[in-house]
CSV table of C-alpha atoms in Angstrom, one decimal:
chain,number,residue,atom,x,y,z
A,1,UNK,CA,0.0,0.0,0.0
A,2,UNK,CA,3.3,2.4,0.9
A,3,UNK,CA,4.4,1.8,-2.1
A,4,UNK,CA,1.5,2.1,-4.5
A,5,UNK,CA,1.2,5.5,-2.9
A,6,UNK,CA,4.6,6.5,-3.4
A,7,UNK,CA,4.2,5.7,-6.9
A,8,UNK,CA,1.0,7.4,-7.6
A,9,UNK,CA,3.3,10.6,-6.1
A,10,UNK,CA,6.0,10.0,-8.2
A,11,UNK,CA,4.3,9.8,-11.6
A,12,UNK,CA,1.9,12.4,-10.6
A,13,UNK,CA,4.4,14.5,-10.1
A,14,UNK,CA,6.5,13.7,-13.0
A,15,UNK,CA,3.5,14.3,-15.5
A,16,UNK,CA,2.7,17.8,-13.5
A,17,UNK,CA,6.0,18.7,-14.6
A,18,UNK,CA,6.5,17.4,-17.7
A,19,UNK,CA,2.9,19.2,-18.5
A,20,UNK,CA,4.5,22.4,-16.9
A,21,UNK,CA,7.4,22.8,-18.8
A,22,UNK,CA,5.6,21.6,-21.9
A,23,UNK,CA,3.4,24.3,-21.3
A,24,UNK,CA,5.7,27.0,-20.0
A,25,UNK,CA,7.9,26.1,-23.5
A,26,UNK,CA,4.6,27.2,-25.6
A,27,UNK,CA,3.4,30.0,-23.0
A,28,UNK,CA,2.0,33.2,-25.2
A,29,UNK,CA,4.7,35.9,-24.3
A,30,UNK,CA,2.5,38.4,-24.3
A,31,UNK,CA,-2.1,39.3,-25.0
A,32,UNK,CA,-3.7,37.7,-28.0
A,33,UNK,CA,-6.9,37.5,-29.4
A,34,UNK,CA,-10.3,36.8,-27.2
A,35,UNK,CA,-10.5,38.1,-23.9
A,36,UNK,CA,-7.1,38.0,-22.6
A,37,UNK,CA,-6.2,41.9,-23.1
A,38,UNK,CA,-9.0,42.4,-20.9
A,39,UNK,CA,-8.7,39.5,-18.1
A,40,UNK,CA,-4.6,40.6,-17.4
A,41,UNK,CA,-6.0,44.3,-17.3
A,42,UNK,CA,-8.6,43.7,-14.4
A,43,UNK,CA,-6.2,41.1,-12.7
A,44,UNK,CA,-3.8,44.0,-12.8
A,45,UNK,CA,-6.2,46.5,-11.8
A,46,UNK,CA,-8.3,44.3,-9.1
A,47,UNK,CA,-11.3,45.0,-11.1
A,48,UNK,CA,-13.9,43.6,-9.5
A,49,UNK,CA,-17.6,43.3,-10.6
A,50,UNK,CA,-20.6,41.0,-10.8
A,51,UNK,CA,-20.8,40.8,-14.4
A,52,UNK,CA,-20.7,37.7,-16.0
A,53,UNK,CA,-18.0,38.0,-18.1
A,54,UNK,CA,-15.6,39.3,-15.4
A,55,UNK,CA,-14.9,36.1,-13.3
A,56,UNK,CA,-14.1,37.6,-10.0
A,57,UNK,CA,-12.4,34.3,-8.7
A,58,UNK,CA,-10.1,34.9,-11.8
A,59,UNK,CA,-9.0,38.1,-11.8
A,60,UNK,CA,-7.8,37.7,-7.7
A,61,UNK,CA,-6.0,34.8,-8.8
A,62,UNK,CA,-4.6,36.7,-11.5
A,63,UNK,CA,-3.5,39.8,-9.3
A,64,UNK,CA,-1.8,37.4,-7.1
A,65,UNK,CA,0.3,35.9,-10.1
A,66,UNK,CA,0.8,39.6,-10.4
A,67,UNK,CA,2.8,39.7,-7.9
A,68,UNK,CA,5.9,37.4,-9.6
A,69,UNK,CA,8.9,39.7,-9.9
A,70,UNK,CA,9.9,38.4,-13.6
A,71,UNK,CA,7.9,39.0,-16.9
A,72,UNK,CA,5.3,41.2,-18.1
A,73,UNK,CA,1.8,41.5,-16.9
A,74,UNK,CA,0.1,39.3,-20.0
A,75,UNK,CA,3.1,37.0,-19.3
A,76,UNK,CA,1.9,36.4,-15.8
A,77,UNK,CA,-1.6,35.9,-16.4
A,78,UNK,CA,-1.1,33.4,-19.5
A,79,UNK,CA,1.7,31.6,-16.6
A,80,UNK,CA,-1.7,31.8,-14.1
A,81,UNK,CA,-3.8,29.4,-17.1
A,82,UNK,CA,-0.7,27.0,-17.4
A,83,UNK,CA,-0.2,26.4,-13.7
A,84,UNK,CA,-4.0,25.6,-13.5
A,85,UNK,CA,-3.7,23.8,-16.6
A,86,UNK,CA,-1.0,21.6,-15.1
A,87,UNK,CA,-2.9,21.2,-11.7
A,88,UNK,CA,-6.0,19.9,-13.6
A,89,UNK,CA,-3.9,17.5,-15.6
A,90,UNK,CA,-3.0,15.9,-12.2
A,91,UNK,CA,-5.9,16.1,-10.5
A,92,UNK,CA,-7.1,13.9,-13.7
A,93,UNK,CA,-4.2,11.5,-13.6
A,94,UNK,CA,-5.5,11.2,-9.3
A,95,UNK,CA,-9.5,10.9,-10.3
A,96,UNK,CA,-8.6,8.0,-13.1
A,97,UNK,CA,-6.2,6.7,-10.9
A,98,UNK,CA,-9.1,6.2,-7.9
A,99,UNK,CA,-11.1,4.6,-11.0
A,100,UNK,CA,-9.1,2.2,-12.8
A,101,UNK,CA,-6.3,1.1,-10.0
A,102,UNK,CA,-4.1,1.6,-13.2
A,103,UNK,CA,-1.3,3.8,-13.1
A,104,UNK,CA,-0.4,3.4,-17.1
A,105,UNK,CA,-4.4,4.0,-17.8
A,106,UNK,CA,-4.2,7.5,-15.5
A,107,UNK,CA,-1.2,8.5,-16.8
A,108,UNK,CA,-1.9,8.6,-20.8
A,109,UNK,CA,-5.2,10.0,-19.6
A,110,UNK,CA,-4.1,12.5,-18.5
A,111,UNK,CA,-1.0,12.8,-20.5
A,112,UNK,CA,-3.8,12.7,-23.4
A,113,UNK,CA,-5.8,15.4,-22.5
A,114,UNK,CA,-2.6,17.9,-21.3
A,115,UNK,CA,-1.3,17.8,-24.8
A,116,UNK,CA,-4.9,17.4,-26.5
A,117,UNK,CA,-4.6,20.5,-29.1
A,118,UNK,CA,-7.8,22.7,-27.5
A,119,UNK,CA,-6.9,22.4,-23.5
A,120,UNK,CA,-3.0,23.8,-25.0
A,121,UNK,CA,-4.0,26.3,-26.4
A,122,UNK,CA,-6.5,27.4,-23.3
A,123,UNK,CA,-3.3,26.7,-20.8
A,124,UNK,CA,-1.3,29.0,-23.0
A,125,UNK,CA,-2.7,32.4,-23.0
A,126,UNK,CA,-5.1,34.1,-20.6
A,127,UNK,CA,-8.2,32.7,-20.2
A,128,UNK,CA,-10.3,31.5,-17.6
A,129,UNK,CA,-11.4,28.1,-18.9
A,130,UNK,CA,-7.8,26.1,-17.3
A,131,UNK,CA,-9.3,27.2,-13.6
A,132,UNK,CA,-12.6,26.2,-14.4
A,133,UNK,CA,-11.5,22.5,-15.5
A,134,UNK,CA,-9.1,23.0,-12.3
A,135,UNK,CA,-12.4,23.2,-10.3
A,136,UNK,CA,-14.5,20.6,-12.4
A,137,UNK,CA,-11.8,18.1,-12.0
A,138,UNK,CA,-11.4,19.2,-8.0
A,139,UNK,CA,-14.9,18.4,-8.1
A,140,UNK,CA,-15.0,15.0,-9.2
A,141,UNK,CA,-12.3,14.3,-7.5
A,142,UNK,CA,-13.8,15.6,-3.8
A,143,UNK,CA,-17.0,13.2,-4.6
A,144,UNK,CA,-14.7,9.9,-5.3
A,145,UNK,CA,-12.7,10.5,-2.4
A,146,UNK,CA,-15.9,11.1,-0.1
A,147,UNK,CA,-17.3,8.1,-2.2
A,148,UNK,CA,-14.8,5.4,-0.6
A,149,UNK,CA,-13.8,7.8,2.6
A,150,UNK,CA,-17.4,8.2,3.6
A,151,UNK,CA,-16.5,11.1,5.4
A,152,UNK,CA,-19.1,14.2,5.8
A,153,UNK,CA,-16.7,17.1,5.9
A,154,UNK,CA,-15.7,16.0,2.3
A,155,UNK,CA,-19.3,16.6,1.2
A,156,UNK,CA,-19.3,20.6,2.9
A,157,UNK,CA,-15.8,20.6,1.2
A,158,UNK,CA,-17.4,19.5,-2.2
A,159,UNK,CA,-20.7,22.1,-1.8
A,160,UNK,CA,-18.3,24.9,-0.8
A,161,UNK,CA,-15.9,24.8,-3.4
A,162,UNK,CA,-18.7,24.4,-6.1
A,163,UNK,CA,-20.1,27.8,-4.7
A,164,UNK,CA,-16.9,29.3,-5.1
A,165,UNK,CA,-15.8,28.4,-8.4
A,166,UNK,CA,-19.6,30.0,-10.0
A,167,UNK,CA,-17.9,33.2,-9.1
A,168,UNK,CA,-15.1,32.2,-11.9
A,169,UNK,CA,-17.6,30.6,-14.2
A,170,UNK,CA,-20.8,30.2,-14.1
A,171,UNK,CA,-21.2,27.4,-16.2
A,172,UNK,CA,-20.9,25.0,-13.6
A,173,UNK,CA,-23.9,25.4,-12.5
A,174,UNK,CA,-24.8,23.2,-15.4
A,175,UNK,CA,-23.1,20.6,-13.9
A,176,UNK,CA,-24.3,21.0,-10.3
A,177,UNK,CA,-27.7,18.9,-11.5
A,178,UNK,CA,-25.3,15.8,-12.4
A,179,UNK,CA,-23.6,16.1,-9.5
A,180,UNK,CA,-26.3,16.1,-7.3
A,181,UNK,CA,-27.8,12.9,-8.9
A,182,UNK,CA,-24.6,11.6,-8.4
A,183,UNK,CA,-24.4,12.3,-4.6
A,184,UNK,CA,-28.4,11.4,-3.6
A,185,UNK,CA,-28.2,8.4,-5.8
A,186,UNK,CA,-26.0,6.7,-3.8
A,187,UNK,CA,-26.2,4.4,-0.7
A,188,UNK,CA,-24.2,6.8,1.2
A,189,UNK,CA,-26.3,10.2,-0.2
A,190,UNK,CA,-29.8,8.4,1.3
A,191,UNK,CA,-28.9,6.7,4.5
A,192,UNK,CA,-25.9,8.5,5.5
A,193,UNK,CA,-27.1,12.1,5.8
A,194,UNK,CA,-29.1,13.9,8.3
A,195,UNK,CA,-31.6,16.7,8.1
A,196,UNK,CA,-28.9,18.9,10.1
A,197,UNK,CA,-26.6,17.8,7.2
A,198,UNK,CA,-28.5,19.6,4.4
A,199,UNK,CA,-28.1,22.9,6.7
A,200,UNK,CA,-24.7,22.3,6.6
A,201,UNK,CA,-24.3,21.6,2.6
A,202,UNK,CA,-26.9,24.7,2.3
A,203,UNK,CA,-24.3,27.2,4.4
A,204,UNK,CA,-21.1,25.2,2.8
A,205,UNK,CA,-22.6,26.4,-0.6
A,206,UNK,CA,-23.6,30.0,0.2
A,207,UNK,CA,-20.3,30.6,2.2
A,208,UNK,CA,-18.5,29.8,-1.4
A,209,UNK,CA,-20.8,32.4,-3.6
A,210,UNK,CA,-19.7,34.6,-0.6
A,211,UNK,CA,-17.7,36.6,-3.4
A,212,UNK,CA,-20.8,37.1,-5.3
A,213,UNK,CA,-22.6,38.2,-2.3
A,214,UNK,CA,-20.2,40.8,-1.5
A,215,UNK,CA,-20.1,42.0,-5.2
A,216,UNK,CA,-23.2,42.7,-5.6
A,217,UNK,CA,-23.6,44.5,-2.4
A,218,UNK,CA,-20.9,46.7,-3.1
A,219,UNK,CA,-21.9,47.1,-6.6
A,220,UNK,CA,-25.1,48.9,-6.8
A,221,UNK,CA,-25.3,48.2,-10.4
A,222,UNK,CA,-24.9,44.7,-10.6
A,223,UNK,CA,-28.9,43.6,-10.5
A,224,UNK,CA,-29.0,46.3,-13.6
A,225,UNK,CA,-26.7,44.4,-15.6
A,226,UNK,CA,-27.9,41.2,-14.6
A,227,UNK,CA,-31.3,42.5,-15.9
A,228,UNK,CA,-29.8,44.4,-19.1
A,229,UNK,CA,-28.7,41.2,-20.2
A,230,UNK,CA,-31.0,38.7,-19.5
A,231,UNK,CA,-34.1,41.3,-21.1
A,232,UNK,CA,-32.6,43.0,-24.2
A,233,UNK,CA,-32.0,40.1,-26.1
A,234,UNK,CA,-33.2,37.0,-23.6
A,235,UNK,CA,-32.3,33.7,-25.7
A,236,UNK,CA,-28.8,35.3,-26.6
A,237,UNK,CA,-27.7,37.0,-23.4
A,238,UNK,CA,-29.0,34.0,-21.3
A,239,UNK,CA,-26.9,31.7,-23.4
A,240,UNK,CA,-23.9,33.8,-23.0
A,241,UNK,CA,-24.5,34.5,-18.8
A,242,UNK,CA,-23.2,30.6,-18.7
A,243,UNK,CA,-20.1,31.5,-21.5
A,244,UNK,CA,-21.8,29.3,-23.9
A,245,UNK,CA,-21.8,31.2,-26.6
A,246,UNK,CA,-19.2,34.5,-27.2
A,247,UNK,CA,-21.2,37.7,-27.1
């Protein structure tokens, strides 16, 4: 058992590396086209809103990669999307892993999708899509772990980080209705929860979309946007309040 784990360290490791460096090899040196111009200038600014398209999560993670004393600001942020990148190619390599019980099967999975040609390019430049497959990854990986640990304070774990990554992306609220399935469907979801525990998973959540809270507190404007885009063109600024479609 000592030694399985020490393997599944080793070559965990080694892929987050290899991944790295692959990735820090390719890195954009500077903006290019999409959003990134305007993600490095509000993680440089601490812009902060409740818009949508601003991903509050992302730009304070993207002030603190700010904070490295080498490289330009664009080169920082596009370094923020490959060290997430990197993370979620582990955290893949782990989930598989927990899966399969095969350490060749997790590795080329997660080898596989590193070097796949769309996640690249996302881990290269500035973007916000590397820490929301960081999260969705984290996610999955939380509800196997609580799956054969049986352990409660995995679930609150599991409900607070999903409230705190909507306030990168929202579109993981599409996923919360699969996840949910996933969690009351099982032996454990039915029997082994209490009606105190649902209180708990209830604050867990909230306390993540704390951000969100606090935004739109401070922002008297936010429900104005909110409603701006949802009204003046509902079916395409609905779509696009999840990123599903670019506006």
């Amino acid at each position: 058992m000592l030694r399985s784990n020490i393997l599944i360290r080793y070559c965990g490791f080694l892929l987050f590396i290899f991944i790295f460096l692959f990735y820090l090899k390719t890195l954009a040196p500077t903006v290019v086209w999409g959003d990134s111009a305007r993600l490095a200038r509000s993680s440089y600014l601490l812009g902060l809103d409740y818009d949508p398209n601003n991903h509050p999560l992302r730009v304070l993670f993207g002030y603190i990669f700010n904070l490295i004393p080498f490289g330009d600001i664009a080169w920082r942020q596009n370094l923020m999307s490959a060290f997430f990148g990197s993370c979620t190619v582990l955290l893949l390599y782990l989930s598989v892993f927990r899966l399969t019980k095969s350490h060749f099967a997790s590795f080329l999975a997660g080898l596989s999708f590193g070097i796949s040609h769309i996640f690249w390019l996302l881990s290269v430049i500035c973007e916000n899509y590397t820490l929301l497959a960081f999260f969705l990854i984290l996610l999955i990986f939380i509800l196997l772990k609580w799956q054969d640990k049986k352990e409660k304070w995995m679930l609150f774990l599991f409900f607070f980080l999903a409230g705190l990554s909507i306030s990168n992306n929202a579109i993981i609220l599409l996923f919360m209705p699969v996840f949910v399935w996933y969690i009351f469907s099982s032996r454990q979801g039915r029997q082994g929860l209490l009606k105190k525990d649902f209180i708990f998973i209830l604050i867990a959540f909230l306390s993540g979309m704390s951000i969100i809270f606090l935004l739109i507190f401070l922002k008297r404007h936010a429900f104005s946007v909110i409603i701006y885009r949802l009204f003046s063109n509902p079916f395409k600024h609905y779509i696009s309040l999840f990123k599903i479609i670019p506006e």
